[in-house]
């Protein structure tokens, strides 16, 4: 009789921890919204919220790809530099095609196709080096981060690549227009998130990602093609970086060596805040979406209230990543 008492007492606490882990990001988001409403009357305006979500959509789309990579036990530090070189190549392709194709959507679509293709190729390169070359993901993507950043600097000759003004006018609605008052970047982000959630939860690919991240050796014994699955996560990451850049280029119409700086930090922060385990084995797309929105709202509140310099946003995000990982470790050891 006395031996069973501790077991029954332990069950509610375990259940509470599971519930807190699940709803924690949502609670944090709700508290942040309440804080924003309290501090600034303009926080809940339509223009402010759509601006925050539209600007967060680039990072959000990339972070969804990063969720698959991290869940499978990988890491991609090159996404920001990859975005910069994709943006630069897209602009060069569109400018180069103007004499032969004229000004219009045909040029824009060709540039979009080039961006998606280059993203996929960059993902293949990262994935092959990691899975076939047997090099640590950290080393490979750290190297390609430098390669991609140097390439866009070289292509821009140390300056800025600018899209032809007439083509920019054709392309601009992709960022600034939308459907039923909702900007296209938000719509695309939502569609990618829904697709990612379905893949992660209900397909063999999603289950394989979690199995590999949890225990790679056991996954191999279970007849899972670990190398192919992991390669696919990096290809998916590259393609989604391309999709994000398609929505980003019409916003400014330019690319330089500073494009996409710290995007990898923001993407990883959104993934970790959303509850995905940094060491792999567990990931959730909806949590990543919430994490990215939390980051966007934090930056928005800080800017509205002028609480810290915008130049310190990277430092703030770095602190958030460290705290999120510390909380994850605390839950595992509790």
CSV table of C-alpha atoms in Angstrom, one decimal:
chain,number,residue,atom,x,y,z
A,1,UNK,CA,0.0,0.0,0.0
A,2,UNK,CA,2.7,2.4,0.9
A,3,UNK,CA,4.7,1.7,-2.2
A,4,UNK,CA,1.9,2.7,-4.6
A,5,UNK,CA,1.5,6.2,-3.1
A,6,UNK,CA,4.5,7.8,-4.7
A,7,UNK,CA,3.4,6.5,-8.2
A,8,UNK,CA,0.0,8.0,-8.0
A,9,UNK,CA,1.4,11.3,-6.7
A,10,UNK,CA,3.9,11.4,-9.6
A,11,UNK,CA,1.3,11.0,-12.4
A,12,UNK,CA,-0.4,14.4,-12.1
A,13,UNK,CA,3.0,16.2,-12.2
A,14,UNK,CA,4.1,14.3,-15.3
A,15,UNK,CA,0.8,15.1,-17.0
A,16,UNK,CA,1.2,18.8,-16.1
A,17,UNK,CA,4.7,18.9,-17.5
A,18,UNK,CA,3.5,17.4,-20.8
A,19,UNK,CA,0.6,19.9,-21.0
A,20,UNK,CA,2.9,22.8,-20.2
A,21,UNK,CA,5.4,21.7,-22.9
A,22,UNK,CA,2.6,21.6,-25.4
A,23,UNK,CA,0.8,24.9,-24.6
A,24,UNK,CA,3.9,26.8,-23.4
A,25,UNK,CA,4.6,28.6,-26.7
A,26,UNK,CA,0.9,29.5,-27.0
A,27,UNK,CA,0.8,30.9,-23.4
A,28,UNK,CA,3.9,32.9,-24.1
A,29,UNK,CA,2.3,34.3,-27.3
A,30,UNK,CA,-0.9,35.2,-25.4
A,31,UNK,CA,1.1,37.0,-22.7
A,32,UNK,CA,3.2,38.8,-25.3
A,33,UNK,CA,0.0,40.1,-27.0
A,34,UNK,CA,-1.4,41.3,-23.7
A,35,UNK,CA,1.9,43.1,-23.0
A,36,UNK,CA,1.8,44.7,-26.4
A,37,UNK,CA,-1.8,45.9,-25.9
A,38,UNK,CA,-0.9,47.3,-22.5
A,39,UNK,CA,2.2,49.2,-23.7
A,40,UNK,CA,1.1,50.7,-27.0
A,41,UNK,CA,-2.4,51.4,-28.4
A,42,UNK,CA,-1.1,50.9,-32.0
A,43,UNK,CA,0.0,47.4,-31.3
A,44,UNK,CA,-3.3,45.7,-32.3
A,45,UNK,CA,-3.9,47.8,-35.4
A,46,UNK,CA,-4.4,46.0,-38.7
A,47,UNK,CA,-1.4,47.7,-40.3
A,48,UNK,CA,1.0,46.9,-37.5
A,49,UNK,CA,0.0,43.2,-37.2
A,50,UNK,CA,0.0,42.6,-41.0
A,51,UNK,CA,3.4,44.3,-41.2
A,52,UNK,CA,4.8,42.1,-38.4
A,53,UNK,CA,3.4,38.9,-39.9
A,54,UNK,CA,4.5,39.8,-43.5
A,55,UNK,CA,8.1,40.6,-42.4
A,56,UNK,CA,8.1,37.4,-40.2
A,57,UNK,CA,7.0,35.2,-43.1
A,58,UNK,CA,10.5,35.1,-44.7
A,59,UNK,CA,12.0,33.7,-41.5
A,60,UNK,CA,8.9,31.6,-40.9
A,61,UNK,CA,9.2,29.8,-44.2
A,62,UNK,CA,12.9,29.1,-43.7
A,63,UNK,CA,12.3,28.0,-40.1
A,64,UNK,CA,9.8,25.4,-41.3
A,65,UNK,CA,12.5,23.8,-43.4
A,66,UNK,CA,14.9,24.1,-40.4
A,67,UNK,CA,12.4,22.2,-38.3
A,68,UNK,CA,12.8,19.2,-40.5
A,69,UNK,CA,16.6,19.5,-40.5
A,70,UNK,CA,16.9,19.9,-36.7
A,71,UNK,CA,14.3,17.2,-36.0
A,72,UNK,CA,16.5,14.7,-38.0
A,73,UNK,CA,19.5,15.7,-35.9
A,74,UNK,CA,21.0,18.2,-38.4
A,75,UNK,CA,21.8,21.9,-38.5
A,76,UNK,CA,22.0,24.5,-41.3
A,77,UNK,CA,23.9,27.7,-40.6
A,78,UNK,CA,24.0,28.7,-44.3
A,79,UNK,CA,20.4,29.8,-44.8
A,80,UNK,CA,21.0,33.5,-44.5
A,81,UNK,CA,23.9,33.6,-46.9
A,82,UNK,CA,22.0,31.2,-49.2
A,83,UNK,CA,19.1,33.6,-49.3
A,84,UNK,CA,21.5,36.5,-50.2
A,85,UNK,CA,23.1,34.6,-53.1
A,86,UNK,CA,19.7,33.4,-54.4
A,87,UNK,CA,18.4,37.0,-54.3
A,88,UNK,CA,21.4,38.2,-56.2
A,89,UNK,CA,21.2,35.5,-58.9
A,90,UNK,CA,17.4,36.1,-59.3
A,91,UNK,CA,18.0,39.8,-59.9
A,92,UNK,CA,20.8,39.1,-62.3
A,93,UNK,CA,18.7,36.6,-64.3
A,94,UNK,CA,15.7,39.0,-64.5
A,95,UNK,CA,17.9,41.9,-65.6
A,96,UNK,CA,19.7,39.7,-68.2
A,97,UNK,CA,16.5,38.4,-69.7
A,98,UNK,CA,14.9,41.8,-70.3
A,99,UNK,CA,16.4,42.4,-73.8
A,100,UNK,CA,15.1,39.0,-75.0
A,101,UNK,CA,11.9,38.6,-73.1
A,102,UNK,CA,10.9,42.2,-72.5
A,103,UNK,CA,9.2,43.7,-69.4
A,104,UNK,CA,6.5,41.5,-67.9
A,105,UNK,CA,5.6,38.5,-65.8
A,106,UNK,CA,7.6,36.1,-68.1
A,107,UNK,CA,10.8,37.7,-66.8
A,108,UNK,CA,9.6,37.6,-63.2
A,109,UNK,CA,8.6,33.9,-63.5
A,110,UNK,CA,12.0,33.0,-65.0
A,111,UNK,CA,13.7,34.7,-62.1
A,112,UNK,CA,11.5,32.8,-59.6
A,113,UNK,CA,12.3,29.5,-61.3
A,114,UNK,CA,16.0,30.3,-61.1
A,115,UNK,CA,15.6,31.1,-57.3
A,116,UNK,CA,13.9,27.8,-56.5
A,117,UNK,CA,16.3,25.8,-58.6
A,118,UNK,CA,19.4,27.5,-57.0
A,119,UNK,CA,17.9,26.8,-53.5
A,120,UNK,CA,17.4,23.2,-54.4
A,121,UNK,CA,21.0,22.9,-55.7
A,122,UNK,CA,22.4,24.6,-52.6
A,123,UNK,CA,20.4,22.1,-50.5
A,124,UNK,CA,21.7,19.2,-52.5
A,125,UNK,CA,25.3,20.4,-52.0
A,126,UNK,CA,24.9,20.7,-48.3
A,127,UNK,CA,23.1,17.4,-48.0
A,128,UNK,CA,25.6,15.4,-50.1
A,129,UNK,CA,28.6,16.8,-48.2
A,130,UNK,CA,27.0,15.8,-44.9
A,131,UNK,CA,25.5,12.4,-45.9
A,132,UNK,CA,28.0,11.2,-48.5
A,133,UNK,CA,31.1,13.1,-47.4
A,134,UNK,CA,30.5,12.2,-43.8
A,135,UNK,CA,31.3,15.7,-42.6
A,136,UNK,CA,29.6,17.2,-39.6
A,137,UNK,CA,26.6,19.4,-40.5
A,138,UNK,CA,28.0,22.3,-38.4
A,139,UNK,CA,31.3,22.3,-40.4
A,140,UNK,CA,29.7,21.9,-43.9
A,141,UNK,CA,27.1,24.7,-43.4
A,142,UNK,CA,29.6,27.0,-41.7
A,143,UNK,CA,31.7,26.6,-44.8
A,144,UNK,CA,28.9,27.2,-47.2
A,145,UNK,CA,27.8,30.2,-45.2
A,146,UNK,CA,31.1,31.8,-46.0
A,147,UNK,CA,31.0,30.6,-49.6
A,148,UNK,CA,27.5,31.9,-50.3
A,149,UNK,CA,28.2,35.2,-48.6
A,150,UNK,CA,31.4,35.7,-50.6
A,151,UNK,CA,29.7,34.8,-53.9
A,152,UNK,CA,27.0,37.5,-53.5
A,153,UNK,CA,29.7,40.0,-52.6
A,154,UNK,CA,31.6,39.0,-55.7
A,155,UNK,CA,28.6,39.2,-58.0
A,156,UNK,CA,27.7,42.6,-56.6
A,157,UNK,CA,31.4,43.7,-56.9
A,158,UNK,CA,31.2,44.7,-53.2
A,159,UNK,CA,28.1,46.8,-53.8
A,160,UNK,CA,24.5,46.2,-54.4
A,161,UNK,CA,22.6,44.3,-57.2
A,162,UNK,CA,19.5,46.2,-58.1
A,163,UNK,CA,16.5,45.0,-60.1
A,164,UNK,CA,15.4,47.0,-63.1
A,165,UNK,CA,12.8,49.6,-62.0
A,166,UNK,CA,10.2,48.5,-64.6
A,167,UNK,CA,10.5,44.8,-63.7
A,168,UNK,CA,10.4,45.8,-60.0
A,169,UNK,CA,7.1,47.5,-60.6
A,170,UNK,CA,5.7,44.3,-62.1
A,171,UNK,CA,7.1,42.2,-59.3
A,172,UNK,CA,6.2,44.5,-56.4
A,173,UNK,CA,2.6,43.2,-55.9
A,174,UNK,CA,3.9,39.8,-54.8
A,175,UNK,CA,4.9,41.4,-51.5
A,176,UNK,CA,2.6,44.4,-51.2
A,177,UNK,CA,-0.7,43.0,-52.6
A,178,UNK,CA,-2.7,40.1,-51.3
A,179,UNK,CA,-6.0,38.3,-51.1
A,180,UNK,CA,-9.0,39.7,-49.1
A,181,UNK,CA,-6.6,42.2,-47.4
A,182,UNK,CA,-4.1,39.5,-46.4
A,183,UNK,CA,-0.6,40.1,-47.9
A,184,UNK,CA,0.7,37.3,-50.1
A,185,UNK,CA,3.7,36.5,-47.9
A,186,UNK,CA,1.4,35.7,-45.0
A,187,UNK,CA,-0.8,33.5,-47.2
A,188,UNK,CA,2.3,31.6,-48.5
A,189,UNK,CA,3.7,31.2,-45.0
A,190,UNK,CA,0.3,29.8,-43.9
A,191,UNK,CA,0.2,27.3,-46.8
A,192,UNK,CA,3.8,26.2,-46.2
A,193,UNK,CA,3.1,25.8,-42.5
A,194,UNK,CA,0.0,23.7,-43.1
A,195,UNK,CA,1.8,21.5,-45.6
A,196,UNK,CA,4.8,21.1,-43.3
A,197,UNK,CA,2.5,20.2,-40.3
A,198,UNK,CA,0.8,17.5,-42.4
A,199,UNK,CA,4.1,16.1,-43.6
A,200,UNK,CA,5.6,16.1,-40.1
A,201,UNK,CA,2.6,14.5,-38.4
A,202,UNK,CA,1.1,12.1,-41.0
A,203,UNK,CA,3.8,10.9,-43.4
A,204,UNK,CA,6.5,8.4,-43.2
A,205,UNK,CA,9.0,11.1,-44.0
A,206,UNK,CA,8.1,13.1,-40.9
A,207,UNK,CA,8.3,9.9,-38.7
A,208,UNK,CA,11.6,9.0,-40.2
A,209,UNK,CA,13.0,12.5,-39.4
A,210,UNK,CA,12.0,12.1,-35.7
A,211,UNK,CA,13.4,8.5,-35.6
A,212,UNK,CA,16.8,9.5,-37.1
A,213,UNK,CA,17.1,12.5,-34.7
A,214,UNK,CA,16.2,10.4,-31.8
A,215,UNK,CA,18.6,7.5,-32.4
A,216,UNK,CA,20.3,7.3,-35.8
A,217,UNK,CA,21.7,3.8,-35.2
A,218,UNK,CA,18.3,2.3,-34.2
A,219,UNK,CA,16.8,4.0,-37.3
A,220,UNK,CA,19.4,2.2,-39.5
A,221,UNK,CA,18.5,-1.1,-37.9
A,222,UNK,CA,14.9,-0.3,-38.6
A,223,UNK,CA,15.6,-0.3,-42.4
A,224,UNK,CA,15.3,3.5,-42.6
A,225,UNK,CA,17.5,5.0,-45.4
A,226,UNK,CA,19.0,7.5,-43.0
A,227,UNK,CA,21.3,9.2,-45.6
A,228,UNK,CA,18.5,9.7,-48.1
A,229,UNK,CA,16.0,11.1,-45.6
A,230,UNK,CA,18.6,13.5,-44.2
A,231,UNK,CA,19.6,14.6,-47.7
A,232,UNK,CA,15.9,15.3,-48.4
A,233,UNK,CA,15.7,17.6,-45.3
A,234,UNK,CA,18.5,19.7,-46.7
A,235,UNK,CA,17.0,19.9,-50.2
A,236,UNK,CA,13.7,20.9,-48.6
A,237,UNK,CA,15.5,23.5,-46.6
A,238,UNK,CA,17.1,24.9,-49.7
A,239,UNK,CA,13.9,25.0,-51.7
A,240,UNK,CA,12.1,26.8,-48.8
A,241,UNK,CA,14.9,29.4,-48.6
A,242,UNK,CA,14.2,29.9,-52.4
A,243,UNK,CA,10.5,30.4,-51.7
A,244,UNK,CA,11.2,32.9,-48.9
A,245,UNK,CA,13.5,34.9,-51.3
A,246,UNK,CA,10.8,35.0,-54.0
A,247,UNK,CA,8.7,37.0,-51.5
A,248,UNK,CA,11.6,39.0,-50.2
A,249,UNK,CA,13.0,40.4,-53.5
A,250,UNK,CA,10.0,42.5,-54.5
A,251,UNK,CA,10.1,44.2,-51.1
A,252,UNK,CA,13.4,46.0,-51.7
A,253,UNK,CA,14.3,45.0,-55.2
A,254,UNK,CA,18.0,44.6,-54.3
A,255,UNK,CA,20.6,42.3,-52.9
A,256,UNK,CA,24.0,42.8,-51.3
A,257,UNK,CA,26.4,41.2,-48.9
A,258,UNK,CA,24.2,42.3,-46.0
A,259,UNK,CA,21.1,40.6,-47.3
A,260,UNK,CA,19.9,37.8,-45.0
A,261,UNK,CA,22.4,38.6,-42.2
A,262,UNK,CA,21.4,36.7,-39.0
A,263,UNK,CA,18.5,34.9,-40.7
A,264,UNK,CA,19.9,31.6,-39.6
A,265,UNK,CA,19.9,32.9,-36.0
A,266,UNK,CA,16.3,34.0,-36.3
A,267,UNK,CA,15.2,30.7,-37.9
A,268,UNK,CA,16.9,28.5,-35.3
A,269,UNK,CA,15.5,30.7,-32.5
A,270,UNK,CA,11.9,30.3,-33.9
A,271,UNK,CA,12.4,26.5,-34.1
A,272,UNK,CA,13.7,26.2,-30.5
A,273,UNK,CA,11.2,28.6,-29.0
A,274,UNK,CA,8.5,26.5,-30.6
A,275,UNK,CA,9.6,23.4,-28.7
A,276,UNK,CA,11.6,21.4,-31.3
A,277,UNK,CA,14.5,19.7,-29.6
A,278,UNK,CA,17.9,21.1,-30.7
A,279,UNK,CA,19.5,17.6,-30.5
A,280,UNK,CA,16.8,16.2,-32.7
A,281,UNK,CA,14.2,13.5,-32.3
A,282,UNK,CA,11.2,15.8,-31.7
A,283,UNK,CA,9.8,18.6,-33.9
A,284,UNK,CA,6.5,20.4,-34.4
A,285,UNK,CA,5.8,22.8,-37.2
A,286,UNK,CA,3.0,24.7,-35.5
A,287,UNK,CA,5.3,25.4,-32.6
A,288,UNK,CA,7.9,26.8,-35.0
A,289,UNK,CA,5.2,29.1,-36.5
A,290,UNK,CA,4.3,30.3,-33.0
A,291,UNK,CA,8.0,30.8,-32.2
A,292,UNK,CA,8.6,32.9,-35.3
A,293,UNK,CA,5.6,35.1,-34.5
A,294,UNK,CA,6.8,35.5,-30.9
A,295,UNK,CA,10.2,36.7,-32.2
A,296,UNK,CA,8.5,39.1,-34.6
A,297,UNK,CA,6.2,40.5,-31.9
A,298,UNK,CA,9.1,40.9,-29.4
A,299,UNK,CA,11.0,43.0,-32.0
A,300,UNK,CA,7.9,45.0,-32.8
A,301,UNK,CA,7.2,45.8,-29.2
A,302,UNK,CA,10.8,46.8,-28.6
A,303,UNK,CA,10.7,49.1,-31.6
A,304,UNK,CA,7.4,50.6,-30.8
A,305,UNK,CA,8.5,51.4,-27.3
A,306,UNK,CA,12.1,52.2,-28.2
A,307,UNK,CA,13.2,50.0,-25.3
A,308,UNK,CA,16.5,48.9,-27.0
A,309,UNK,CA,18.5,49.8,-30.1
A,310,UNK,CA,17.4,47.8,-33.2
A,311,UNK,CA,21.1,47.0,-33.6
A,312,UNK,CA,20.8,44.8,-30.5
A,313,UNK,CA,18.1,42.6,-31.9
A,314,UNK,CA,20.7,39.9,-32.8
A,315,UNK,CA,22.0,39.9,-29.2
A,316,UNK,CA,18.4,39.7,-27.9
A,317,UNK,CA,17.7,36.7,-30.1
A,318,UNK,CA,20.9,35.0,-29.1
A,319,UNK,CA,19.9,35.3,-25.4
A,320,UNK,CA,16.5,33.8,-26.3
A,321,UNK,CA,18.1,30.8,-27.9
A,322,UNK,CA,20.3,30.2,-24.9
A,323,UNK,CA,17.4,30.5,-22.5
A,324,UNK,CA,15.2,28.2,-24.6
A,325,UNK,CA,17.8,25.5,-24.7
A,326,UNK,CA,18.4,25.8,-21.0
A,327,UNK,CA,14.6,25.4,-20.4
A,328,UNK,CA,14.6,22.2,-22.6
A,329,UNK,CA,17.4,20.7,-20.6
A,330,UNK,CA,15.7,21.6,-17.4
A,331,UNK,CA,12.6,19.7,-18.5
A,332,UNK,CA,14.6,16.6,-19.5
A,333,UNK,CA,16.4,16.5,-16.2
A,334,UNK,CA,13.4,17.2,-14.0
